[in-house]
C-alpha positions as a LaTeX table, in Angstrom:
\begin{tabular}{lrrr}
\hline
Residue & $x$ (\AA) & $y$ (\AA) & $z$ (\AA) \\
\hline
Unk1 & 53.15 & $-46.65$ & 38.72 \\
Unk2 & 50.53 & $-49.14$ & 38.30 \\
Unk3 & 46.61 & $-48.94$ & 38.33 \\
Unk4 & 43.66 & $-51.12$ & 37.69 \\
Unk5 & 41.77 & $-50.31$ & 34.51 \\
Unk6 & 39.35 & $-52.18$ & 32.28 \\
Unk7 & 41.15 & $-51.78$ & 28.92 \\
Unk8 & 44.74 & $-51.70$ & 28.05 \\
Unk9 & 46.84 & $-49.09$ & 26.38 \\
Unk10 & 50.28 & $-47.31$ & 26.47 \\
Unk11 & 50.76 & $-43.65$ & 27.29 \\
Unk12 & 53.88 & $-41.66$ & 26.76 \\
Unk13 & 53.49 & $-38.68$ & 29.11 \\
Unk14 & 56.80 & $-36.83$ & 27.97 \\
Unk15 & 59.55 & $-37.05$ & 25.21 \\
Unk16 & 62.77 & $-35.66$ & 24.30 \\
Unk17 & 62.17 & $-32.31$ & 22.66 \\
Unk18 & 63.61 & $-31.60$ & 19.04 \\
Unk19 & 66.36 & $-29.51$ & 20.47 \\
Unk20 & 67.87 & $-32.57$ & 22.21 \\
Unk21 & 66.57 & $-31.93$ & 25.47 \\
Unk22 & 66.96 & $-35.04$ & 27.86 \\
Unk23 & 63.86 & $-36.93$ & 29.50 \\
Unk24 & 62.87 & $-35.25$ & 32.76 \\
Unk25 & 60.77 & $-37.53$ & 34.81 \\
Unk26 & 59.56 & $-34.73$ & 36.81 \\
Unk27 & 57.71 & $-33.24$ & 33.84 \\
Unk28 & 53.97 & $-33.43$ & 33.83 \\
Unk29 & 51.66 & $-34.59$ & 31.05 \\
Unk30 & 50.45 & $-30.91$ & 30.20 \\
Unk31 & 52.93 & $-30.38$ & 27.24 \\
Unk32 & 51.33 & $-30.22$ & 23.86 \\
Unk33 & 53.43 & $-32.08$ & 21.03 \\
Unk34 & 54.29 & $-30.25$ & 17.88 \\
Unk35 & 55.03 & $-33.39$ & 15.77 \\
Unk36 & 53.84 & $-36.55$ & 16.25 \\
Unk37 & 54.19 & $-40.21$ & 14.45 \\
Unk38 & 50.74 & $-41.85$ & 14.85 \\
Unk39 & 50.79 & $-45.77$ & 14.55 \\
Unk40 & 47.36 & $-47.20$ & 13.44 \\
Unk41 & 46.29 & $-50.73$ & 13.60 \\
Unk42 & 45.30 & $-52.19$ & 10.28 \\
Unk43 & 42.92 & $-54.53$ & 12.16 \\
Unk44 & 41.06 & $-51.69$ & 13.83 \\
Unk45 & 40.36 & $-50.33$ & 10.62 \\
Unk46 & 38.10 & $-53.40$ & 9.80 \\
Unk47 & 35.78 & $-52.65$ & 12.73 \\
Unk48 & 33.54 & $-55.46$ & 14.00 \\
Unk49 & 33.53 & $-57.54$ & 10.86 \\
Unk50 & 37.49 & $-58.26$ & 11.39 \\
Unk51 & 38.36 & $-57.75$ & 7.79 \\
Unk52 & 38.19 & $-55.08$ & 5.15 \\
Unk53 & 37.60 & $-51.41$ & 5.77 \\
Unk54 & 34.85 & $-50.14$ & 8.18 \\
Unk55 & 33.58 & $-46.63$ & 6.98 \\
Unk56 & 32.63 & $-45.67$ & 10.69 \\
Unk57 & 36.23 & $-46.46$ & 11.81 \\
Unk58 & 37.63 & $-44.29$ & 8.89 \\
Unk59 & 35.22 & $-41.66$ & 9.88 \\
Unk60 & 36.15 & $-41.72$ & 13.47 \\
Unk61 & 39.84 & $-41.82$ & 12.90 \\
Unk62 & 39.70 & $-38.89$ & 10.20 \\
Unk63 & 37.67 & $-36.74$ & 12.59 \\
Unk64 & 40.21 & $-36.93$ & 15.49 \\
Unk65 & 43.11 & $-36.45$ & 13.16 \\
Unk66 & 41.48 & $-33.43$ & 11.81 \\
Unk67 & 40.89 & $-31.98$ & 15.32 \\
Unk68 & 44.56 & $-32.70$ & 16.15 \\
Unk69 & 45.66 & $-31.01$ & 12.80 \\
Unk70 & 43.55 & $-27.83$ & 13.76 \\
Unk71 & 45.14 & $-27.53$ & 17.19 \\
Unk72 & 48.47 & $-27.03$ & 15.36 \\
Unk73 & 50.01 & $-30.61$ & 15.45 \\
Unk74 & 51.99 & $-31.87$ & 12.45 \\
Unk75 & 51.09 & $-35.57$ & 11.89 \\
Unk76 & 52.86 & $-38.40$ & 10.23 \\
Unk77 & 50.89 & $-41.68$ & 10.00 \\
Unk78 & 51.83 & $-45.36$ & 9.65 \\
Unk79 & 49.12 & $-48.02$ & 9.13 \\
Unk80 & 49.34 & $-51.59$ & 9.51 \\
Unk81 & 47.83 & $-54.12$ & 7.04 \\
Unk82 & 46.51 & $-56.81$ & 8.78 \\
Unk83 & 42.95 & $-56.21$ & 7.97 \\
Unk84 & 43.67 & $-57.18$ & 4.40 \\
Unk85 & 46.78 & $-59.34$ & 4.35 \\
Unk86 & 49.89 & $-60.34$ & 6.84 \\
Unk87 & 53.28 & $-61.51$ & 5.67 \\
Unk88 & 53.14 & $-64.38$ & 8.09 \\
Unk89 & 49.64 & $-65.47$ & 7.27 \\
Unk90 & 50.94 & $-65.93$ & 3.80 \\
Unk91 & 53.62 & $-68.29$ & 5.08 \\
Unk92 & 50.94 & $-70.44$ & 6.78 \\
Unk93 & 49.14 & $-70.56$ & 3.32 \\
Unk94 & 52.11 & $-71.68$ & 1.59 \\
Unk95 & 53.47 & $-68.32$ & 0.26 \\
Unk96 & 57.22 & $-67.52$ & 0.11 \\
Unk97 & 57.80 & $-65.24$ & 3.11 \\
Unk98 & 59.30 & $-62.35$ & 1.04 \\
Unk99 & 56.39 & $-62.76$ & $-1.08$ \\
Unk100 & 54.13 & $-62.57$ & 1.61 \\
Unk101 & 55.80 & $-59.58$ & 3.15 \\
Unk102 & 55.62 & $-57.61$ & $-0.12$ \\
Unk103 & 51.70 & $-58.36$ & $-0.36$ \\
Unk104 & 51.37 & $-57.19$ & 3.02 \\
Unk105 & 53.17 & $-53.91$ & 1.86 \\
Unk106 & 50.57 & $-53.18$ & $-0.69$ \\
Unk107 & 47.81 & $-53.89$ & 2.01 \\
Unk108 & 49.35 & $-51.01$ & 4.04 \\
Unk109 & 49.19 & $-48.85$ & 0.84 \\
Unk110 & 45.31 & $-49.64$ & 0.23 \\
Unk111 & 44.73 & $-48.62$ & 3.95 \\
Unk112 & 46.82 & $-45.52$ & 3.41 \\
Unk113 & 44.84 & $-44.35$ & 0.57 \\
Unk114 & 41.52 & $-45.04$ & 2.08 \\
Unk115 & 42.49 & $-42.99$ & 4.95 \\
Unk116 & 43.71 & $-40.18$ & 2.77 \\
Unk117 & 40.33 & $-40.33$ & 0.70 \\
Unk118 & 38.33 & $-39.87$ & 4.11 \\
Unk119 & 40.51 & $-37.12$ & 5.27 \\
Unk120 & 40.53 & $-35.07$ & 2.33 \\
Unk121 & 36.69 & $-35.47$ & 2.30 \\
Unk122 & 36.52 & $-33.61$ & 5.58 \\
Unk123 & 38.99 & $-30.81$ & 3.94 \\
Unk124 & 42.14 & $-32.12$ & 5.64 \\
Unk125 & 45.30 & $-31.63$ & 3.31 \\
Unk126 & 46.90 & $-35.10$ & 2.92 \\
Unk127 & 49.82 & $-36.74$ & 1.25 \\
Unk128 & 50.57 & $-40.57$ & 0.81 \\
Unk129 & 54.25 & $-41.28$ & 0.61 \\
Unk130 & 55.34 & $-44.69$ & $-0.17$ \\
Unk131 & 58.55 & $-46.73$ & 0.56 \\
Unk132 & 58.43 & $-48.39$ & $-2.87$ \\
Unk133 & 58.10 & $-46.55$ & $-5.93$ \\
Unk134 & 54.51 & $-46.60$ & $-7.37$ \\
Unk135 & 53.89 & $-43.12$ & $-8.54$ \\
Unk136 & 51.09 & $-41.92$ & $-9.20$ \\
Unk137 & 49.60 & $-43.89$ & $-6.46$ \\
Unk138 & 52.10 & $-42.01$ & $-4.13$ \\
Unk139 & 55.31 & $-40.11$ & $-3.97$ \\
Unk140 & 58.55 & $-42.05$ & $-3.15$ \\
Unk141 & 59.06 & $-41.43$ & 0.60 \\
Unk142 & 62.05 & $-39.38$ & 1.48 \\
Unk143 & 62.68 & $-37.41$ & 4.86 \\
Unk144 & 63.14 & $-33.96$ & 3.05 \\
Unk145 & 59.77 & $-34.48$ & 1.29 \\
Unk146 & 58.06 & $-35.69$ & 4.44 \\
Unk147 & 59.16 & $-32.64$ & 6.36 \\
Unk148 & 58.15 & $-30.25$ & 3.65 \\
Unk149 & 54.63 & $-31.64$ & 3.63 \\
Unk150 & 54.66 & $-31.61$ & 7.36 \\
Unk151 & 55.58 & $-27.93$ & 7.52 \\
Unk152 & 52.94 & $-27.10$ & 4.77 \\
Unk153 & 50.23 & $-28.20$ & 7.02 \\
Unk154 & 49.60 & $-31.65$ & 5.28 \\
Unk155 & 48.97 & $-34.88$ & 7.21 \\
Unk156 & 51.62 & $-37.48$ & 5.70 \\
Unk157 & 50.87 & $-40.88$ & 5.44 \\
Unk158 & 53.58 & $-43.18$ & 4.74 \\
Unk159 & 52.61 & $-46.51$ & 3.36 \\
Unk160 & 54.69 & $-49.75$ & 2.28 \\
Unk161 & 56.43 & $-50.43$ & 5.54 \\
Unk162 & 60.14 & $-50.09$ & 5.54 \\
Unk163 & 59.98 & $-51.72$ & 2.11 \\
Unk164 & 62.03 & $-54.78$ & 3.29 \\
Unk165 & 60.76 & $-58.12$ & 4.07 \\
Unk166 & 60.95 & $-59.43$ & 7.69 \\
Unk167 & 60.30 & $-56.01$ & 9.24 \\
Unk168 & 56.57 & $-55.12$ & 10.52 \\
Unk169 & 54.74 & $-51.72$ & 10.52 \\
Unk170 & 55.63 & $-51.58$ & 13.93 \\
Unk171 & 59.28 & $-51.26$ & 12.74 \\
Unk172 & 58.35 & $-48.83$ & 10.02 \\
Unk173 & 56.51 & $-46.54$ & 12.31 \\
Unk174 & 59.57 & $-46.37$ & 14.66 \\
Unk175 & 61.79 & $-45.80$ & 11.76 \\
Unk176 & 59.66 & $-43.01$ & 10.21 \\
Unk177 & 59.12 & $-41.35$ & 13.54 \\
Unk178 & 62.73 & $-41.14$ & 14.02 \\
Unk179 & 63.46 & $-39.83$ & 10.57 \\
Unk180 & 60.48 & $-37.26$ & 10.58 \\
Unk181 & 62.02 & $-36.14$ & 13.97 \\
Unk182 & 58.79 & $-36.76$ & 15.88 \\
Unk183 & 58.54 & $-35.93$ & 19.53 \\
Unk184 & 56.56 & $-38.90$ & 20.31 \\
Unk185 & 55.22 & $-41.95$ & 18.65 \\
Unk186 & 51.54 & $-42.77$ & 19.51 \\
Unk187 & 50.48 & $-46.22$ & 19.02 \\
Unk188 & 46.64 & $-46.25$ & 18.49 \\
Unk189 & 45.18 & $-49.38$ & 19.28 \\
Unk190 & 41.92 & $-51.25$ & 20.54 \\
Unk191 & 43.14 & $-51.12$ & 23.97 \\
Unk192 & 44.13 & $-48.42$ & 26.57 \\
Unk193 & 47.49 & $-49.15$ & 27.76 \\
Unk194 & 50.22 & $-51.64$ & 28.95 \\
Unk195 & 49.24 & $-54.29$ & 31.50 \\
Unk196 & 51.29 & $-56.75$ & 33.74 \\
Unk197 & 49.29 & $-59.30$ & 31.73 \\
Unk198 & 46.79 & $-59.82$ & 29.05 \\
Unk199 & 43.88 & $-58.22$ & 31.00 \\
Unk200 & 41.26 & $-60.20$ & 28.56 \\
Unk201 & 42.67 & $-63.42$ & 29.98 \\
Unk202 & 43.95 & $-62.34$ & 33.43 \\
Unk203 & 41.41 & $-60.29$ & 35.20 \\
Unk204 & 43.86 & $-59.59$ & 38.15 \\
Unk205 & 46.01 & $-57.79$ & 35.47 \\
Unk206 & 46.94 & $-54.02$ & 36.41 \\
Unk207 & 47.67 & $-51.19$ & 34.01 \\
Unk208 & 50.94 & $-49.08$ & 34.22 \\
Unk209 & 50.61 & $-45.33$ & 33.75 \\
Unk210 & 54.07 & $-45.49$ & 32.92 \\
Unk211 & 57.06 & $-47.57$ & 32.51 \\
Unk212 & 60.64 & $-47.57$ & 31.40 \\
Unk213 & 61.90 & $-49.35$ & 28.12 \\
Unk214 & 64.19 & $-51.42$ & 30.41 \\
Unk215 & 61.26 & $-52.28$ & 32.59 \\
Unk216 & 59.37 & $-53.45$ & 29.66 \\
Unk217 & 62.24 & $-55.56$ & 28.54 \\
Unk218 & 62.88 & $-57.26$ & 31.97 \\
Unk219 & 58.96 & $-57.95$ & 32.43 \\
Unk220 & 59.00 & $-59.63$ & 28.77 \\
Unk221 & 56.04 & $-57.54$ & 27.83 \\
Unk222 & 54.82 & $-57.39$ & 24.41 \\
Unk223 & 54.19 & $-53.82$ & 23.15 \\
Unk224 & 55.87 & $-53.52$ & 19.91 \\
Unk225 & 58.26 & $-56.04$ & 17.99 \\
Unk226 & 61.68 & $-55.83$ & 19.45 \\
Unk227 & 63.17 & $-54.11$ & 16.38 \\
Unk228 & 60.78 & $-51.38$ & 16.53 \\
Unk229 & 60.84 & $-51.12$ & 20.41 \\
Unk230 & 64.69 & $-51.04$ & 20.48 \\
Unk231 & 64.82 & $-48.43$ & 17.65 \\
Unk232 & 62.80 & $-46.18$ & 20.01 \\
Unk233 & 64.99 & $-46.76$ & 23.13 \\
Unk234 & 68.11 & $-46.17$ & 21.24 \\
Unk235 & 66.95 & $-42.95$ & 19.77 \\
Unk236 & 64.95 & $-41.61$ & 22.87 \\
Unk237 & 61.51 & $-41.70$ & 21.05 \\
Unk238 & 58.93 & $-42.19$ & 23.77 \\
Unk239 & 55.91 & $-44.53$ & 22.88 \\
Unk240 & 52.33 & $-43.87$ & 24.01 \\
Unk241 & 49.90 & $-46.59$ & 23.56 \\
Unk242 & 46.38 & $-45.62$ & 23.63 \\
Unk243 & 42.86 & $-46.62$ & 22.66 \\
Unk244 & 42.35 & $-44.85$ & 19.39 \\
Unk245 & 38.86 & $-46.55$ & 19.02 \\
Unk246 & 37.40 & $-44.38$ & 21.50 \\
Unk247 & 36.31 & $-41.00$ & 20.12 \\
Unk248 & 38.36 & $-38.07$ & 21.30 \\
Unk249 & 41.22 & $-39.85$ & 22.89 \\
Unk250 & 43.77 & $-38.75$ & 20.34 \\
Unk251 & 43.01 & $-35.20$ & 21.39 \\
Unk252 & 43.33 & $-36.20$ & 25.25 \\
Unk253 & 46.73 & $-37.63$ & 24.61 \\
Unk254 & 47.93 & $-34.55$ & 22.92 \\
Unk255 & 46.61 & $-32.52$ & 25.45 \\
Unk256 & 48.40 & $-34.51$ & 28.10 \\
Unk257 & 45.55 & $-36.42$ & 29.93 \\
Unk258 & 46.56 & $-39.44$ & 31.56 \\
Unk259 & 44.41 & $-42.04$ & 29.44 \\
Unk260 & 47.21 & $-44.51$ & 28.38 \\
Unk261 & 50.56 & $-45.52$ & 29.20 \\
Unk262 & 53.86 & $-43.92$ & 28.72 \\
Unk263 & 57.07 & $-45.86$ & 27.94 \\
Unk264 & 60.20 & $-43.78$ & 28.03 \\
Unk265 & 64.06 & $-44.19$ & 29.01 \\
\hline
\end{tabular}
């Protein structure tokens, strides 16, 4: 299904349940998720300045996450680091790719700590787990530890990417989503879905309400990097891309509102 829309985002309407239930295209978007992996863009945290951390964005994200937690949803989060440093940017500046990616991993941890601070300031229990050992900044990530905290009502922010160079935070979000047995991966961006083309460059671009993984491959659409995308497809983890910067959209997605694009098998 394709419809015109001013912004771009991806919305996943349904998912495989933890019990192994297969995707049913006849299901509607009125279900409520019990555990999600939320992927946040590092660039979005910069706000209008385009770099660093914008307090107003952190406040908005924190309030939306708090509301979701209060509704009973368990939330794991992976944040990019593009507002501070990207590994590929480092290559362009003469850095070794491995060192550049490691610098980017540290940037994601800075963002994770910033979001943790804002969440805790409004009463949301939050733990930062890192894929690289760096206690006391954060506890070393393990699936068991993450699940323990999620079940105890904590928001779990996982920083440091996959801990390996040449992998993006998209790949990290897909990996962690599968590991924590999330029902859906919510990709929060500054746009509201998946389009036939870049809507900022092509005014005739139309938005998909939902689309299959195979259709995305066939059309050559760029939603996430192929490693992340394939990991989601092979593990039956649906993706919802939506506009996180619009206040209240996270809860709308969790409530089943059709405000984004669904990607599924």
